[in-house]
Amino acid sequence: MQLFLQVVLAYPTLPLSIVLTVCLLYWLLVAGGLLGDGLGLEAGDGLELDAGAHGLAAMLARFGLGGAPLMLVLSLLTFFAWTLVYLLQLLVLQPLPDLLRWLLGSAALLLAPLLAAFPTAVVLRPLRRLLLRLRPAAQRSLLGRVAVVSSPEVTAQQGRMFEILGSSS
């Protein structure tokens, strides 16, 4: 246990340990019901990594990490990167001199998320299909269709409107 804590709290592993701890706390709060709807990080919301996105989301989607909730991707990516850096620190970097350990540890810290993208994509592949089945069906737009309004006022929150099928203007 002492060796584990020594490696987890050492330089190259420590930044990823902090991020992994934040991810774990997030999932504990979600499991406890304290988070979830408040942050809007569910599968049907707009915080997903789609291929049509820009910036970091597009880069991650190229690695096969699209179509899943952002926090799930971040958690898995952090876990696999942490595992790589932990094993590297434990097996290779610990006996090295300080300067060399810091240089190689910094390189490992930068490359670990790139290498972790591949096992993350493998894990997300079956989950992506499940998440697609859980999405609600898309609502048909009434824009441009003939409809009968049966209440004095129709807003997003109240009112009744019936679409006349087969009619369009």
PDB file of C-alpha atoms in Angstrom:
ATOM      1  CA  MET A   1       0.000   0.000   0.000  1.00  0.00           C
ATOM      2  CA  GLN A   2       2.878   2.340   0.766  1.00  0.00           C
ATOM      3  CA  LEU A   3       4.412   1.727  -2.660  1.00  0.00           C
ATOM      4  CA  PHE A   4       1.036   2.364  -4.328  1.00  0.00           C
ATOM      5  CA  LEU A   5       0.607   5.710  -2.560  1.00  0.00           C
ATOM      6  CA  GLN A   6       4.203   6.643  -3.285  1.00  0.00           C
ATOM      7  CA  VAL A   7       3.694   6.062  -7.022  1.00  0.00           C
ATOM      8  CA  VAL A   8       0.226   7.682  -7.149  1.00  0.00           C
ATOM      9  CA  LEU A   9       1.452  10.819  -5.369  1.00  0.00           C
ATOM     10  CA  ALA A  10       4.686  11.118  -7.397  1.00  0.00           C
ATOM     11  CA  TYR A  11       5.090  13.654 -10.227  1.00  0.00           C
ATOM     12  CA  PRO A  12       4.026  12.068 -13.480  1.00  0.00           C
ATOM     13  CA  THR A  13       1.097  10.243 -11.914  1.00  0.00           C
ATOM     14  CA  LEU A  14      -0.146  13.000  -9.587  1.00  0.00           C
ATOM     15  CA  PRO A  15      -1.879  15.290 -12.166  1.00  0.00           C
ATOM     16  CA  LEU A  16      -3.802  12.360 -13.624  1.00  0.00           C
ATOM     17  CA  SER A  17      -4.597  11.113 -10.108  1.00  0.00           C
ATOM     18  CA  ILE A  18      -6.227  14.456  -9.358  1.00  0.00           C
ATOM     19  CA  VAL A  19      -8.309  14.382 -12.567  1.00  0.00           C
ATOM     20  CA  LEU A  20      -9.270  10.756 -11.932  1.00  0.00           C
ATOM     21  CA  THR A  21     -10.344  11.656  -8.384  1.00  0.00           C
ATOM     22  CA  VAL A  22     -12.536  14.493  -9.724  1.00  0.00           C
ATOM     23  CA  CYS A  23     -14.123  12.075 -12.224  1.00  0.00           C
ATOM     24  CA  LEU A  24     -14.733   9.535  -9.465  1.00  0.00           C
ATOM     25  CA  LEU A  25     -16.345  12.184  -7.249  1.00  0.00           C
ATOM     26  CA  TYR A  26     -18.543  13.262 -10.167  1.00  0.00           C
ATOM     27  CA  TRP A  27     -19.772   9.694 -10.736  1.00  0.00           C
ATOM     28  CA  LEU A  28     -20.383   9.210  -7.009  1.00  0.00           C
ATOM     29  CA  LEU A  29     -22.501  12.382  -6.963  1.00  0.00           C
ATOM     30  CA  VAL A  30     -24.415  11.223 -10.040  1.00  0.00           C
ATOM     31  CA  ALA A  31     -24.980   7.783  -8.504  1.00  0.00           C
ATOM     32  CA  GLY A  32     -26.210   9.438  -5.315  1.00  0.00           C
ATOM     33  CA  GLY A  33     -28.673  11.535  -7.288  1.00  0.00           C
ATOM     34  CA  LEU A  34     -27.089  14.867  -6.426  1.00  0.00           C
ATOM     35  CA  LEU A  35     -25.968  15.530  -9.999  1.00  0.00           C
ATOM     36  CA  GLY A  36     -27.242  14.454 -13.356  1.00  0.00           C
ATOM     37  CA  ASP A  37     -29.997  16.657 -14.654  1.00  0.00           C
ATOM     38  CA  GLY A  38     -28.391  19.807 -13.235  1.00  0.00           C
ATOM     39  CA  LEU A  39     -25.250  19.672 -15.348  1.00  0.00           C
ATOM     40  CA  GLY A  40     -26.925  18.451 -18.516  1.00  0.00           C
ATOM     41  CA  LEU A  41     -24.333  15.769 -19.211  1.00  0.00           C
ATOM     42  CA  GLU A  42     -26.692  12.979 -20.204  1.00  0.00           C
ATOM     43  CA  ALA A  43     -26.560  11.097 -23.460  1.00  0.00           C
ATOM     44  CA  GLY A  44     -29.386  13.038 -25.123  1.00  0.00           C
ATOM     45  CA  ASP A  45     -28.038  16.505 -24.382  1.00  0.00           C
ATOM     46  CA  GLY A  46     -25.775  18.613 -26.550  1.00  0.00           C
ATOM     47  CA  LEU A  47     -22.553  17.871 -24.664  1.00  0.00           C
ATOM     48  CA  GLU A  48     -21.572  14.902 -26.772  1.00  0.00           C
ATOM     49  CA  LEU A  49     -18.563  14.361 -28.947  1.00  0.00           C
ATOM     50  CA  ASP A  50     -19.958  14.194 -32.473  1.00  0.00           C
ATOM     51  CA  ALA A  51     -18.043  14.006 -35.725  1.00  0.00           C
ATOM     52  CA  GLY A  52     -19.517  17.331 -36.856  1.00  0.00           C
ATOM     53  CA  ALA A  53     -18.163  19.209 -33.859  1.00  0.00           C
ATOM     54  CA  HIS A  54     -15.205  21.570 -33.879  1.00  0.00           C
ATOM     55  CA  GLY A  55     -11.956  21.777 -31.942  1.00  0.00           C
ATOM     56  CA  LEU A  56     -11.146  19.212 -29.291  1.00  0.00           C
ATOM     57  CA  ALA A  57     -14.433  17.357 -29.802  1.00  0.00           C
ATOM     58  CA  ALA A  58     -13.649  16.812 -33.499  1.00  0.00           C
ATOM     59  CA  MET A  59     -10.150  15.604 -32.687  1.00  0.00           C
ATOM     60  CA  LEU A  60     -11.466  13.115 -30.135  1.00  0.00           C
ATOM     61  CA  ALA A  61     -14.184  11.982 -32.535  1.00  0.00           C
ATOM     62  CA  ARG A  62     -11.468  11.070 -35.039  1.00  0.00           C
ATOM     63  CA  PHE A  63     -10.076   8.661 -32.449  1.00  0.00           C
ATOM     64  CA  GLY A  64     -13.487   6.950 -32.259  1.00  0.00           C
ATOM     65  CA  LEU A  65     -14.629   8.705 -29.091  1.00  0.00           C
ATOM     66  CA  GLY A  66     -17.755  10.334 -30.554  1.00  0.00           C
ATOM     67  CA  GLY A  67     -21.382   9.578 -29.814  1.00  0.00           C
ATOM     68  CA  ALA A  68     -20.928   9.241 -26.043  1.00  0.00           C
ATOM     69  CA  PRO A  69     -21.455  11.670 -23.163  1.00  0.00           C
ATOM     70  CA  LEU A  70     -18.497  13.938 -22.535  1.00  0.00           C
ATOM     71  CA  MET A  71     -18.005  12.918 -18.894  1.00  0.00           C
ATOM     72  CA  LEU A  72     -17.981   9.237 -19.800  1.00  0.00           C
ATOM     73  CA  VAL A  73     -15.310   9.819 -22.456  1.00  0.00           C
ATOM     74  CA  LEU A  74     -13.268  12.004 -20.102  1.00  0.00           C
ATOM     75  CA  SER A  75     -13.501   9.464 -17.280  1.00  0.00           C
ATOM     76  CA  LEU A  76     -12.433   6.516 -19.420  1.00  0.00           C
ATOM     77  CA  LEU A  77      -9.677   8.491 -21.117  1.00  0.00           C
ATOM     78  CA  THR A  78      -8.339   9.634 -17.746  1.00  0.00           C
ATOM     79  CA  PHE A  79      -8.498   6.109 -16.308  1.00  0.00           C
ATOM     80  CA  PHE A  80      -6.514   4.558 -19.156  1.00  0.00           C
ATOM     81  CA  ALA A  81      -3.987   7.420 -19.229  1.00  0.00           C
ATOM     82  CA  TRP A  82      -3.566   7.163 -15.444  1.00  0.00           C
ATOM     83  CA  THR A  83      -3.004   3.401 -15.720  1.00  0.00           C
ATOM     84  CA  LEU A  84      -0.320   3.886 -18.384  1.00  0.00           C
ATOM     85  CA  VAL A  85       1.519   6.561 -16.428  1.00  0.00           C
ATOM     86  CA  TYR A  86       1.183   4.612 -13.170  1.00  0.00           C
ATOM     87  CA  LEU A  87       2.719   1.472 -14.672  1.00  0.00           C
ATOM     88  CA  LEU A  88       5.467   3.494 -16.357  1.00  0.00           C
ATOM     89  CA  GLN A  89       6.284   5.236 -13.079  1.00  0.00           C
ATOM     90  CA  LEU A  90       6.223   1.970 -11.134  1.00  0.00           C
ATOM     91  CA  LEU A  91       8.268  -0.138 -13.549  1.00  0.00           C
ATOM     92  CA  VAL A  92      10.582   2.286 -15.350  1.00  0.00           C
ATOM     93  CA  LEU A  93      10.824   5.786 -13.912  1.00  0.00           C
ATOM     94  CA  GLN A  94      11.201   5.175 -10.185  1.00  0.00           C
ATOM     95  CA  PRO A  95      14.854   4.045 -10.160  1.00  0.00           C
ATOM     96  CA  LEU A  96      16.000   6.787 -12.568  1.00  0.00           C
ATOM     97  CA  PRO A  97      17.766   9.982 -11.450  1.00  0.00           C
ATOM     98  CA  ASP A  98      15.554  13.010 -10.764  1.00  0.00           C
ATOM     99  CA  LEU A  99      16.242  15.021 -13.919  1.00  0.00           C
ATOM    100  CA  LEU A 100      15.741  12.068 -16.256  1.00  0.00           C
ATOM    101  CA  ARG A 101      12.616  10.986 -14.351  1.00  0.00           C
ATOM    102  CA  TRP A 102      11.122  14.481 -14.720  1.00  0.00           C
ATOM    103  CA  LEU A 103      11.890  14.658 -18.456  1.00  0.00           C
ATOM    104  CA  LEU A 104      10.580  11.187 -19.264  1.00  0.00           C
ATOM    105  CA  GLY A 105       7.643  11.674 -16.898  1.00  0.00           C
ATOM    106  CA  SER A 106       6.658  14.908 -18.641  1.00  0.00           C
ATOM    107  CA  ALA A 107       6.801  13.189 -22.031  1.00  0.00           C
ATOM    108  CA  ALA A 108       4.712  10.309 -20.675  1.00  0.00           C
ATOM    109  CA  LEU A 109       2.191  12.740 -19.226  1.00  0.00           C
ATOM    110  CA  LEU A 110       1.752  14.371 -22.645  1.00  0.00           C
ATOM    111  CA  LEU A 111       1.601  11.118 -24.641  1.00  0.00           C
ATOM    112  CA  ALA A 112      -0.542   9.069 -22.264  1.00  0.00           C
ATOM    113  CA  PRO A 113      -3.896  10.615 -23.295  1.00  0.00           C
ATOM    114  CA  LEU A 114      -3.077   9.935 -26.955  1.00  0.00           C
ATOM    115  CA  LEU A 115      -2.236   6.307 -26.220  1.00  0.00           C
ATOM    116  CA  ALA A 116      -5.261   5.989 -23.926  1.00  0.00           C
ATOM    117  CA  ALA A 117      -7.596   7.016 -26.757  1.00  0.00           C
ATOM    118  CA  PHE A 118      -7.333   3.565 -28.355  1.00  0.00           C
ATOM    119  CA  PRO A 119      -8.516   1.433 -25.392  1.00  0.00           C
ATOM    120  CA  THR A 120     -11.131   4.100 -24.631  1.00  0.00           C
ATOM    121  CA  ALA A 121     -12.502   3.786 -28.174  1.00  0.00           C
ATOM    122  CA  VAL A 122     -12.631  -0.010 -27.815  1.00  0.00           C
ATOM    123  CA  VAL A 123     -14.610   0.277 -24.566  1.00  0.00           C
ATOM    124  CA  LEU A 124     -16.953   2.940 -25.979  1.00  0.00           C
ATOM    125  CA  ARG A 125     -17.793   1.038 -29.165  1.00  0.00           C
ATOM    126  CA  PRO A 126     -20.441  -1.273 -27.608  1.00  0.00           C
ATOM    127  CA  LEU A 127     -21.660   1.478 -25.264  1.00  0.00           C
ATOM    128  CA  ARG A 128     -22.295   3.825 -28.185  1.00  0.00           C
ATOM    129  CA  ARG A 129     -24.820   1.407 -29.712  1.00  0.00           C
ATOM    130  CA  LEU A 130     -26.616   1.095 -26.373  1.00  0.00           C
ATOM    131  CA  LEU A 131     -26.742   4.873 -25.941  1.00  0.00           C
ATOM    132  CA  LEU A 132     -28.214   5.298 -29.434  1.00  0.00           C
ATOM    133  CA  ARG A 133     -31.071   2.958 -28.499  1.00  0.00           C
ATOM    134  CA  LEU A 134     -31.748   4.926 -25.302  1.00  0.00           C
ATOM    135  CA  ARG A 135     -32.225   8.261 -27.088  1.00  0.00           C
ATOM    136  CA  PRO A 136     -35.773   9.542 -27.392  1.00  0.00           C
ATOM    137  CA  ALA A 137     -37.338   9.613 -30.847  1.00  0.00           C
ATOM    138  CA  ALA A 138     -36.928  12.897 -32.687  1.00  0.00           C
ATOM    139  CA  GLN A 139     -39.983  15.156 -32.615  1.00  0.00           C
ATOM    140  CA  ARG A 140     -41.453  16.097 -35.973  1.00  0.00           C
ATOM    141  CA  SER A 141     -41.559  19.821 -36.492  1.00  0.00           C
ATOM    142  CA  LEU A 142     -44.904  21.489 -37.018  1.00  0.00           C
ATOM    143  CA  LEU A 143     -43.293  24.354 -38.858  1.00  0.00           C
ATOM    144  CA  GLY A 144     -44.971  24.840 -42.233  1.00  0.00           C
ATOM    145  CA  ARG A 145     -47.845  22.448 -41.484  1.00  0.00           C
ATOM    146  CA  VAL A 146     -51.523  23.222 -41.101  1.00  0.00           C
ATOM    147  CA  ALA A 147     -52.722  22.766 -37.518  1.00  0.00           C
ATOM    148  CA  VAL A 148     -55.789  23.470 -35.406  1.00  0.00           C
ATOM    149  CA  VAL A 149     -55.172  25.413 -32.188  1.00  0.00           C
ATOM    150  CA  SER A 150     -57.693  24.380 -29.525  1.00  0.00           C
ATOM    151  CA  SER A 151     -56.614  26.723 -26.723  1.00  0.00           C
ATOM    152  CA  PRO A 152     -56.474  30.522 -26.493  1.00  0.00           C
ATOM    153  CA  GLU A 153     -52.682  30.586 -26.305  1.00  0.00           C
ATOM    154  CA  VAL A 154     -49.952  28.162 -27.419  1.00  0.00           C
ATOM    155  CA  THR A 155     -46.467  28.492 -25.977  1.00  0.00           C
ATOM    156  CA  ALA A 156     -43.656  26.057 -25.221  1.00  0.00           C
ATOM    157  CA  GLN A 157     -45.111  25.575 -21.724  1.00  0.00           C
ATOM    158  CA  GLN A 158     -48.873  25.519 -22.294  1.00  0.00           C
ATOM    159  CA  GLY A 159     -51.538  25.176 -24.915  1.00  0.00           C
ATOM    160  CA  ARG A 160     -52.973  22.497 -27.175  1.00  0.00           C
ATOM    161  CA  MET A 161     -52.483  22.148 -30.863  1.00  0.00           C
ATOM    162  CA  PHE A 162     -53.472  19.323 -33.190  1.00  0.00           C
ATOM    163  CA  GLU A 163     -51.742  18.737 -36.483  1.00  0.00           C
ATOM    164  CA  ILE A 164     -53.856  18.019 -39.530  1.00  0.00           C
ATOM    165  CA  LEU A 165     -52.129  15.106 -41.182  1.00  0.00           C
ATOM    166  CA  GLY A 166     -51.495  15.148 -44.881  1.00  0.00           C
ATOM    167  CA  SER A 167     -51.765  18.931 -45.118  1.00  0.00           C
ATOM    168  CA  SER A 168     -48.918  21.254 -45.835  1.00  0.00           C
ATOM    169  CA  SER A 169     -48.665  24.744 -47.165  1.00  0.00           C
TER     170      SER A 169
END
